[in-house]
PDB file of C-alpha atoms in Angstrom:
ATOM      1  CA  MET A 167      13.966   3.964  12.509  1.00 60.00           C
ATOM      2  CA  ALA A 168      10.068   4.357  13.085  1.00 57.00           C
ATOM      3  CA  HIS A 169       8.884   7.495  14.795  1.00 55.00           C
ATOM      4  CA  SER A 170       6.050   7.905  17.188  1.00 54.00           C
ATOM      5  CA  LEU A 171       3.415  10.567  16.275  1.00 63.00           C
ATOM      6  CA  LYS A 172       2.119  12.799  18.915  1.00 59.00           C
ATOM      7  CA  THR A 173      -1.729  12.565  18.407  1.00 54.00           C
ATOM      8  CA  GLN A 174      -4.947  13.284  20.357  1.00 50.00           C
ATOM      9  CA  THR A 175      -7.623  10.814  20.747  1.00 51.00           C
ATOM     10  CA  ALA A 176     -10.971  12.161  19.727  1.00 51.00           C
ATOM     11  CA  PRO A 177     -14.302  11.638  21.814  1.00 46.00           C
ATOM     12  CA  GLY A 178     -15.853   8.219  20.926  1.00 47.00           C
ATOM     13  CA  ALA A 179     -18.231   7.693  18.181  1.00 46.00           C
ATOM     14  CA  GLY A 180     -21.822   8.647  18.691  1.00 42.00           C
ATOM     15  CA  GLY A 181     -23.821  11.887  18.981  1.00 42.00           C
ATOM     16  CA  PRO A 182     -24.711  14.155  16.248  1.00 44.00           C
ATOM     17  CA  ASN A 183     -21.591  15.023  15.032  1.00 54.00           C
ATOM     18  CA  GLN A 184     -19.695  11.810  15.503  1.00 63.00           C
ATOM     19  CA  PRO A 185     -19.155   9.343  12.720  1.00 75.00           C
ATOM     20  CA  THR A 186     -20.659   5.864  12.918  1.00 82.00           C
ATOM     21  CA  LEU A 187     -17.565   3.510  12.561  1.00 92.00           C
ATOM     22  CA  ASP A 188     -19.169   0.283  13.657  1.00 88.00           C
ATOM     23  CA  SER A 189     -20.971  -0.699  10.497  1.00 94.00           C
ATOM     24  CA  GLU A 190     -20.591  -4.002   8.816  1.00 96.00           C
ATOM     25  CA  GLU A 191     -18.944  -2.185   5.830  1.00 96.00           C
ATOM     26  CA  VAL A 192     -16.302  -0.678   8.053  1.00 97.00           C
ATOM     27  CA  TRP A 193     -15.642  -3.909   9.754  1.00 98.00           C
ATOM     28  CA  GLN A 194     -15.224  -5.908   6.471  1.00 98.00           C
ATOM     29  CA  ALA A 195     -12.574  -3.098   5.478  1.00 98.00           C
ATOM     30  CA  ARG A 196     -10.787  -3.816   8.719  1.00 98.00           C
ATOM     31  CA  VAL A 197     -10.895  -7.463   7.995  1.00 98.00           C
ATOM     32  CA  ASP A 198      -9.676  -7.042   4.629  1.00 98.00           C
ATOM     33  CA  LEU A 199      -6.781  -4.827   5.418  1.00 98.00           C
ATOM     34  CA  ALA A 200      -5.669  -7.048   8.365  1.00 98.00           C
ATOM     35  CA  ALA A 201      -5.497 -10.123   5.916  1.00 98.00           C
ATOM     36  CA  CYS A 202      -3.311  -7.867   3.689  1.00 98.00           C
ATOM     37  CA  PHE A 203      -1.015  -7.127   6.507  1.00 98.00           C
ATOM     38  CA  ARG A 204      -0.650 -10.804   7.555  1.00 98.00           C
ATOM     39  CA  MET A 205      -0.232 -12.063   4.089  1.00 98.00           C
ATOM     40  CA  ALA A 206       2.399  -9.197   3.331  1.00 98.00           C
ATOM     41  CA  ALA A 207       4.360 -10.464   6.350  1.00 98.00           C
ATOM     42  CA  ARG A 208       4.272 -13.966   5.043  1.00 97.00           C
ATOM     43  CA  HIS A 209       5.820 -12.918   1.895  1.00 97.00           C
ATOM     44  CA  GLY A 210       8.354 -10.771   3.416  1.00 97.00           C
ATOM     45  CA  LEU A 211       7.021  -7.661   1.979  1.00 97.00           C
ATOM     46  CA  GLU A 212       7.304  -5.447   5.118  1.00 94.00           C
ATOM     47  CA  GLU A 213      10.336  -4.231   7.029  1.00 94.00           C
ATOM     48  CA  GLY A 214      10.293  -4.327  10.814  1.00 94.00           C
ATOM     49  CA  ILE A 215       7.658  -1.938  12.326  1.00 93.00           C
ATOM     50  CA  CYS A 216       8.246   0.884   9.753  1.00 91.00           C
ATOM     51  CA  ASN A 217       5.990   0.004   6.773  1.00 95.00           C
ATOM     52  CA  HIS A 218       2.203   0.985   6.521  1.00 96.00           C
ATOM     53  CA  PHE A 219      -0.971   0.314   4.829  1.00 98.00           C
ATOM     54  CA  SER A 220      -3.984   2.671   4.909  1.00 98.00           C
ATOM     55  CA  ALA A 221      -7.765   2.616   3.444  1.00 98.00           C
ATOM     56  CA  VAL A 222     -10.146   5.526   3.464  1.00 98.00           C
ATOM     57  CA  VAL A 223     -13.057   4.704   5.867  1.00 97.00           C
ATOM     58  CA  PRO A 224     -16.115   3.526   3.794  1.00 96.00           C
ATOM     59  CA  GLY A 225     -18.549   6.610   3.820  1.00 94.00           C
ATOM     60  CA  TYR A 226     -15.922   8.981   5.352  1.00 96.00           C
ATOM     61  CA  ASP A 227     -13.496  10.501   2.864  1.00 95.00           C
ATOM     62  CA  ASP A 228     -11.569  12.569   5.702  1.00 95.00           C
ATOM     63  CA  LEU A 229     -10.897   9.386   7.868  1.00 97.00           C
ATOM     64  CA  PHE A 230      -8.508   6.513   7.217  1.00 97.00           C
ATOM     65  CA  LEU A 231      -7.581   3.102   8.651  1.00 98.00           C
ATOM     66  CA  VAL A 232      -3.952   2.599   9.123  1.00 97.00           C
ATOM     67  CA  ASN A 233      -1.838   0.254  11.467  1.00 97.00           C
ATOM     68  CA  PRO A 234      -0.734   1.605  14.877  1.00 96.00           C
ATOM     69  CA  TYR A 235       2.881   2.206  15.732  1.00 95.00           C
ATOM     70  CA  GLY A 236       5.097  -0.252  17.217  1.00 94.00           C
ATOM     71  CA  TYR A 237       3.411  -3.452  15.756  1.00 97.00           C
ATOM     72  CA  ALA A 238       4.761  -5.955  13.011  1.00 97.00           C
ATOM     73  CA  PHE A 239       2.419  -6.849  10.213  1.00 97.00           C
ATOM     74  CA  ARG A 240       2.055 -10.404  11.506  1.00 97.00           C
ATOM     75  CA  GLU A 241       0.739  -9.223  14.742  1.00 97.00           C
ATOM     76  CA  LEU A 242      -2.183  -7.114  13.465  1.00 98.00           C
ATOM     77  CA  THR A 243      -5.652  -7.831  13.621  1.00 98.00           C
ATOM     78  CA  ALA A 244      -8.982  -6.147  12.325  1.00 98.00           C
ATOM     79  CA  SER A 245      -9.755  -4.528  15.704  1.00 98.00           C
ATOM     80  CA  MET A 246      -6.112  -3.193  16.206  1.00 98.00           C
ATOM     81  CA  LEU A 247      -6.150  -1.088  13.390  1.00 98.00           C
ATOM     82  CA  LEU A 248      -6.654   2.845  14.056  1.00 97.00           C
ATOM     83  CA  ILE A 249      -9.077   5.291  12.476  1.00 97.00           C
ATOM     84  CA  CYS A 250      -7.480   8.650  12.010  1.00 96.00           C
ATOM     85  CA  ASP A 251      -8.473  11.995  10.596  1.00 96.00           C
ATOM     86  CA  PHE A 252      -6.300  14.342   8.445  1.00 94.00           C
ATOM     87  CA  HIS A 253      -5.235  16.272  11.494  1.00 93.00           C
ATOM     88  CA  GLY A 254      -3.626  13.499  13.232  1.00 91.00           C
ATOM     89  CA  ASN A 255      -6.372  12.708  15.622  1.00 94.00           C
ATOM     90  CA  VAL A 256      -7.172   9.241  16.568  1.00 95.00           C
ATOM     91  CA  VAL A 257     -10.813   8.637  16.119  1.00 95.00           C
ATOM     92  CA  SER A 258     -10.975   5.048  16.911  1.00 95.00           C
ATOM     93  CA  GLY A 259      -8.558   2.744  18.470  1.00 95.00           C
ATOM     94  CA  THR A 260      -5.657   2.393  20.864  1.00 94.00           C
ATOM     95  CA  GLY A 261      -2.219   3.858  20.224  1.00 94.00           C
ATOM     96  CA  GLN A 262      -1.166   6.159  17.424  1.00 93.00           C
ATOM     97  CA  PRO A 263       0.115   5.842  13.869  1.00 94.00           C
ATOM     98  CA  GLU A 264       3.692   5.884  13.073  1.00 91.00           C
ATOM     99  CA  ALA A 265       4.789   9.506  12.242  1.00 90.00           C
ATOM    100  CA  THR A 266       5.800   8.810   8.506  1.00 87.00           C
ATOM    101  CA  ALA A 267       2.731   6.752   8.110  1.00 88.00           C
ATOM    102  CA  PHE A 268       0.599   9.858   9.116  1.00 91.00           C
ATOM    103  CA  TYR A 269       2.541  12.474   7.168  1.00 91.00           C
ATOM    104  CA  ILE A 270       2.542  10.323   4.005  1.00 92.00           C
ATOM    105  CA  HIS A 271      -0.810   8.711   3.968  1.00 95.00           C
ATOM    106  CA  ALA A 272      -2.837  11.696   5.270  1.00 94.00           C
ATOM    107  CA  ARG A 273      -1.589  13.924   2.558  1.00 95.00           C
ATOM    108  CA  ILE A 274      -1.883  11.091  -0.114  1.00 96.00           C
ATOM    109  CA  HIS A 275      -5.501  10.531   0.838  1.00 97.00           C
ATOM    110  CA  LYS A 276      -6.351  14.284   1.112  1.00 96.00           C
ATOM    111  CA  ASN A 277      -4.528  15.499  -1.969  1.00 96.00           C
ATOM    112  CA  VAL A 278      -5.112  12.416  -4.367  1.00 97.00           C
ATOM    113  CA  PRO A 279      -8.809  11.673  -3.590  1.00 96.00           C
ATOM    114  CA  ARG A 280      -8.974   8.785  -6.137  1.00 97.00           C
ATOM    115  CA  ALA A 281      -6.297   6.993  -3.938  1.00 97.00           C
ATOM    116  CA  LYS A 282      -8.686   5.285  -1.482  1.00 98.00           C
ATOM    117  CA  VAL A 283      -6.189   2.900  -0.536  1.00 98.00           C
ATOM    118  CA  ALA A 284      -2.326   3.287  -0.123  1.00 98.00           C
ATOM    119  CA  PHE A 285       0.126   0.515   0.646  1.00 98.00           C
ATOM    120  CA  HIS A 286       3.798   1.585   1.343  1.00 97.00           C
ATOM    121  CA  THR A 287       6.515  -0.945   1.791  1.00 97.00           C
ATOM    122  CA  HIS A 288      10.180  -1.403   1.540  1.00 97.00           C
ATOM    123  CA  MET A 289       9.993  -4.737  -0.016  1.00 97.00           C
ATOM    124  CA  PRO A 290      13.233  -5.987  -0.965  1.00 97.00           C
ATOM    125  CA  TYR A 291      13.104  -6.521  -4.956  1.00 98.00           C
ATOM    126  CA  ALA A 292      11.069  -3.141  -5.787  1.00 98.00           C
ATOM    127  CA  THR A 293      13.315  -1.128  -3.349  1.00 97.00           C
ATOM    128  CA  ALA A 294      16.451  -2.614  -4.741  1.00 97.00           C
ATOM    129  CA  LEU A 295      15.352  -1.456  -8.266  1.00 97.00           C
ATOM    130  CA  SER A 296      14.447   2.115  -6.946  1.00 96.00           C
ATOM    131  CA  MET A 297      18.228   2.357  -5.866  1.00 95.00           C
ATOM    132  CA  THR A 298      19.467   1.778  -9.474  1.00 93.00           C
ATOM    133  CA  GLU A 299      20.337   4.144 -12.261  1.00 92.00           C
ATOM    134  CA  GLY A 300      17.524   4.804 -14.761  1.00 90.00           C
ATOM    135  CA  GLU A 301      13.832   3.675 -14.633  1.00 93.00           C
ATOM    136  CA  PRO A 302      13.231   1.055 -12.152  1.00 96.00           C
ATOM    137  CA  LEU A 303      10.837  -1.296 -13.836  1.00 97.00           C
ATOM    138  CA  ILE A 304      11.840  -2.693 -17.324  1.00 97.00           C
ATOM    139  CA  PHE A 305       8.700  -3.973 -19.220  1.00 98.00           C
ATOM    140  CA  ALA A 306      10.302  -7.067 -20.164  1.00 97.00           C
ATOM    141  CA  GLY A 307       8.357  -9.746 -18.302  1.00 96.00           C
ATOM    142  CA  GLN A 308       4.448 -10.355 -18.667  1.00 97.00           C
ATOM    143  CA  THR A 309       3.922  -9.772 -14.980  1.00 97.00           C
ATOM    144  CA  ALA A 310       5.512  -6.381 -15.398  1.00 98.00           C
ATOM    145  CA  LEU A 311       3.138  -5.490 -18.213  1.00 98.00           C
ATOM    146  CA  LYS A 312       0.305  -5.358 -15.647  1.00 98.00           C
ATOM    147  CA  PHE A 313       1.980  -1.835 -14.594  1.00 98.00           C
ATOM    148  CA  TYR A 314       2.787  -0.730 -18.140  1.00 98.00           C
ATOM    149  CA  GLY A 315       1.950   3.195 -18.281  1.00 96.00           C
ATOM    150  CA  ARG A 316       0.896   3.129 -14.462  1.00 97.00           C
ATOM    151  CA  THR A 317       4.175   4.024 -12.766  1.00 97.00           C
ATOM    152  CA  ALA A 318       5.752   7.194 -11.382  1.00 96.00           C
ATOM    153  CA  PHE A 319       9.318   7.574 -10.062  1.00 95.00           C
ATOM    154  CA  ASP A 320       9.912  10.157  -7.198  1.00 93.00           C
ATOM    155  CA  ARG A 321      13.647  10.733  -7.909  1.00 91.00           C
ATOM    156  CA  ASN A 322      14.102  13.332  -4.989  1.00 87.00           C
ATOM    157  CA  TYR A 323      14.732  11.365  -1.842  1.00 85.00           C
ATOM    158  CA  ASN A 324      14.551  14.032   0.911  1.00 79.00           C
ATOM    159  CA  GLY A 325      14.799  11.969   4.186  1.00 79.00           C
ATOM    160  CA  LEU A 326      12.025  10.801   6.443  1.00 80.00           C
ATOM    161  CA  ALA A 327       8.570  12.167   5.912  1.00 75.00           C
ATOM    162  CA  LEU A 328       8.233  13.881   9.319  1.00 76.00           C
ATOM    163  CA  ASP A 329       5.908  16.789   8.269  1.00 80.00           C
ATOM    164  CA  GLU A 330       3.142  17.865   5.859  1.00 85.00           C
ATOM    165  CA  ARG A 331       5.487  19.372   3.311  1.00 87.00           C
ATOM    166  CA  GLU A 332       7.226  16.134   2.684  1.00 87.00           C
ATOM    167  CA  GLY A 333       3.904  14.328   2.357  1.00 87.00           C
ATOM    168  CA  ASP A 334       2.594  16.999   0.043  1.00 92.00           C
ATOM    169  CA  ARG A 335       5.764  16.625  -1.962  1.00 91.00           C
ATOM    170  CA  ILE A 336       5.383  12.804  -2.398  1.00 91.00           C
ATOM    171  CA  ALA A 337       1.616  13.275  -3.157  1.00 92.00           C
ATOM    172  CA  SER A 338       2.735  15.880  -5.955  1.00 93.00           C
ATOM    173  CA  THR A 339       4.752  13.184  -7.743  1.00 93.00           C
ATOM    174  CA  ILE A 340       1.864  10.714  -8.230  1.00 95.00           C
ATOM    175  CA  GLY A 341      -0.025  12.343 -11.153  1.00 95.00           C
ATOM    176  CA  ASP A 342      -2.036   9.531 -12.806  1.00 96.00           C
ATOM    177  CA  ALA A 343       0.034   6.722 -11.577  1.00 97.00           C
ATOM    178  CA  ASP A 344      -0.857   3.909  -9.359  1.00 98.00           C
ATOM    179  CA  ILE A 345       2.733   2.841  -8.513  1.00 97.00           C
ATOM    180  CA  VAL A 346       5.276   5.161  -7.299  1.00 97.00           C
ATOM    181  CA  PHE A 347       8.896   4.069  -6.885  1.00 97.00           C
ATOM    182  CA  MET A 348      10.492   6.176  -4.451  1.00 94.00           C
ATOM    183  CA  LYS A 349      14.111   6.719  -4.911  1.00 94.00           C
ATOM    184  CA  HIS A 350      16.368   5.233  -2.206  1.00 93.00           C
ATOM    185  CA  HIS A 351      13.175   4.327  -0.338  1.00 93.00           C
ATOM    186  CA  GLY A 352      10.638   1.872  -1.517  1.00 95.00           C
ATOM    187  CA  VAL A 353       7.369   1.940  -3.256  1.00 97.00           C
ATOM    188  CA  MET A 354       3.802   3.216  -2.909  1.00 96.00           C
ATOM    189  CA  VAL A 355       0.752   1.343  -4.294  1.00 98.00           C
ATOM    190  CA  LEU A 356      -2.385   3.130  -4.742  1.00 98.00           C
ATOM    191  CA  ALA A 357      -5.890   1.834  -5.636  1.00 98.00           C
ATOM    192  CA  PRO A 358      -9.631   2.293  -5.344  1.00 98.00           C
ATOM    193  CA  ASN A 359      -9.994  -0.631  -3.030  1.00 98.00           C
ATOM    194  CA  ILE A 360      -8.301  -2.883  -0.693  1.00 98.00           C
ATOM    195  CA  ALA A 361      -8.377  -5.892  -3.082  1.00 98.00           C
ATOM    196  CA  GLU A 362      -6.810  -3.957  -5.888  1.00 98.00           C
ATOM    197  CA  ALA A 363      -4.029  -2.781  -3.896  1.00 98.00           C
ATOM    198  CA  TRP A 364      -3.061  -6.040  -2.421  1.00 98.00           C
ATOM    199  CA  ASP A 365      -3.128  -7.583  -6.163  1.00 98.00           C
ATOM    200  CA  ASP A 366      -0.829  -4.810  -7.467  1.00 98.00           C
ATOM    201  CA  LEU A 367       1.576  -4.999  -4.448  1.00 98.00           C
ATOM    202  CA  TYR A 368       1.998  -8.826  -4.791  1.00 98.00           C
ATOM    203  CA  TYR A 369       2.536  -8.718  -8.474  1.00 98.00           C
ATOM    204  CA  LEU A 370       4.655  -5.678  -8.398  1.00 98.00           C
ATOM    205  CA  GLU A 371       7.158  -7.390  -6.070  1.00 98.00           C
ATOM    206  CA  ARG A 372       6.981 -10.626  -8.275  1.00 98.00           C
ATOM    207  CA  ALA A 373       7.658  -8.526 -11.532  1.00 98.00           C
ATOM    208  CA  CYS A 374      10.786  -6.732  -9.621  1.00 98.00           C
ATOM    209  CA  GLN A 375      11.951 -10.027  -8.328  1.00 98.00           C
ATOM    210  CA  VAL A 376      11.985 -11.513 -11.908  1.00 98.00           C
ATOM    211  CA  GLN A 377      13.703  -8.639 -13.414  1.00 98.00           C
ATOM    212  CA  THR A 378      16.366  -8.691 -10.746  1.00 98.00           C
ATOM    213  CA  LEU A 379      17.063 -12.294 -11.490  1.00 97.00           C
ATOM    214  CA  ALA A 380      17.369 -11.454 -15.265  1.00 97.00           C
ATOM    215  CA  LEU A 381      19.746  -8.659 -14.576  1.00 97.00           C
ATOM    216  CA  SER A 382      21.789 -10.866 -12.359  1.00 97.00           C
ATOM    217  CA  THR A 383      22.784 -12.937 -15.429  1.00 97.00           C
ATOM    218  CA  GLY A 384      24.792 -10.104 -16.887  1.00 96.00           C
ATOM    219  CA  ARG A 385      22.847 -10.446 -20.107  1.00 97.00           C
ATOM    220  CA  GLU A 386      20.924  -7.845 -21.698  1.00 95.00           C
ATOM    221  CA  VAL A 387      17.139  -7.585 -20.575  1.00 96.00           C
ATOM    222  CA  ILE A 388      15.073  -7.039 -23.595  1.00 97.00           C
ATOM    223  CA  ALA A 389      11.885  -4.720 -23.181  1.00 97.00           C
ATOM    224  CA  VAL A 390       8.594  -5.940 -25.004  1.00 98.00           C
ATOM    225  CA  ASP A 391       7.729  -4.068 -28.095  1.00 98.00           C
ATOM    226  CA  PRO A 392       5.703  -1.086 -26.901  1.00 97.00           C
ATOM    227  CA  ALA A 393       2.635  -1.767 -29.014  1.00 98.00           C
ATOM    228  CA  ILE A 394       2.612  -5.443 -27.589  1.00 98.00           C
ATOM    229  CA  ALA A 395       3.058  -4.274 -24.122  1.00 97.00           C
ATOM    230  CA  GLU A 396       0.277  -1.784 -24.407  1.00 97.00           C
ATOM    231  CA  ALA A 397      -2.162  -4.299 -25.853  1.00 97.00           C
ATOM    232  CA  ALA A 398      -1.072  -6.874 -23.098  1.00 97.00           C
ATOM    233  CA  TYR A 399      -1.599  -4.274 -20.479  1.00 97.00           C
ATOM    234  CA  ARG A 400      -5.155  -3.540 -21.711  1.00 96.00           C
ATOM    235  CA  GLN A 401      -5.825  -7.513 -21.714  1.00 95.00           C
ATOM    236  CA  MET A 402      -4.786  -7.706 -18.055  1.00 94.00           C
ATOM    237  CA  ARG A 403      -6.505  -4.502 -16.923  1.00 93.00           C
ATOM    238  CA  GLU A 404      -9.931  -5.770 -18.248  1.00 94.00           C
ATOM    239  CA  GLY A 405      -9.918  -8.475 -15.775  1.00 91.00           C
ATOM    240  CA  ASP A 406      -8.081  -6.867 -12.941  1.00 95.00           C
ATOM    241  CA  PRO A 407     -10.951  -5.884 -10.583  1.00 96.00           C
ATOM    242  CA  GLU A 408     -12.388  -9.428 -10.552  1.00 97.00           C
ATOM    243  CA  SER A 409      -8.926 -11.040 -10.460  1.00 97.00           C
ATOM    244  CA  ALA A 410      -8.032  -8.918  -7.414  1.00 98.00           C
ATOM    245  CA  ARG A 411     -11.210  -9.679  -5.520  1.00 98.00           C
ATOM    246  CA  LEU A 412     -10.620 -13.330  -6.111  1.00 98.00           C
ATOM    247  CA  HIS A 413      -7.151 -12.961  -5.030  1.00 98.00           C
ATOM    248  CA  LEU A 414      -8.003 -11.247  -1.716  1.00 98.00           C
ATOM    249  CA  GLU A 415     -10.780 -13.904  -1.108  1.00 98.00           C
ATOM    250  CA  ALA A 416      -8.104 -16.666  -1.635  1.00 98.00           C
ATOM    251  CA  ILE A 417      -5.687 -14.985   1.065  1.00 98.00           C
ATOM    252  CA  LYS A 418      -8.545 -14.815   3.452  1.00 98.00           C
ATOM    253  CA  ARG A 419      -9.365 -18.466   2.989  1.00 98.00           C
ATOM    254  CA  THR A 420      -5.623 -19.379   3.638  1.00 98.00           C
ATOM    255  CA  LEU A 421      -5.595 -17.272   6.727  1.00 98.00           C
ATOM    256  CA  ASP A 422      -8.864 -18.532   8.020  1.00 98.00           C
ATOM    257  CA  VAL A 423      -7.394 -22.073   8.037  1.00 98.00           C
ATOM    258  CA  GLU A 424      -3.960 -21.215   9.369  1.00 97.00           C
ATOM    259  CA  ALA A 425      -4.092 -17.962  11.247  1.00 96.00           C
ATOM    260  CA  PRO A 426      -7.689 -16.988  11.886  1.00 97.00           C
ATOM    261  CA  HIS A 427      -6.944 -14.432  14.659  1.00 97.00           C
ATOM    262  CA  TYR A 428      -6.509 -11.672  12.022  1.00 98.00           C
ATOM    263  CA  ARG A 429     -10.287 -11.297  12.043  1.00 98.00           C
ATOM    264  CA  ASP A 430     -10.253 -10.631  15.784  1.00 97.00           C
TER     265      ASP A 430
END
């Protein structure tokens, strides 16, 4: 199902017109993103070699980190991640991005500048709800309230994103949302940094899992009163940045003990 993207490899970094991509800040972004790939695999949030995470390179709004085509999340390390520009050139790294990864992520980062990080998966529970009638997420469980007022629904599945037009179309559906359910497809999580993207991805799938279990009982799932849902959402969002930072640090500590090669 994955498709190779025909790209060019740009000249190496250095010289007056080349970005400096070996800073500590850029390396830390690589490490953090690699940790997210590894932990997403442990939770079963990926699908084969088809899903992709990206992050705008610190200091360069026209470059982004993304996973290389042909590798499963559980294989990825910090140094394996590619840096690409919005034209499909690989500025740093070996290989190329998967085609839909480029056409979706490049257009989102270009057209939605606040989206510094974009995680796209076909994780099972969220994807299952994207296939059902009506709005995917019912704000009935406490975890779901983290996303109250933050979701959009791209109802117009249009096949694989193999050109800029489809990437632009997907980007146009986002509006002010952080979470985009993509009909018949999967989900996109957008965030200002890697930690918050990871936190939202993880808790979104948990919320969708609990909702799916509730629906499986055949009994009516009762949404929280909107006024209470709004208040709970605000309570959660006040602490989200710090909670997300600590969540990412926790998964890195776990990986440092059990699978430290993600830092390579």
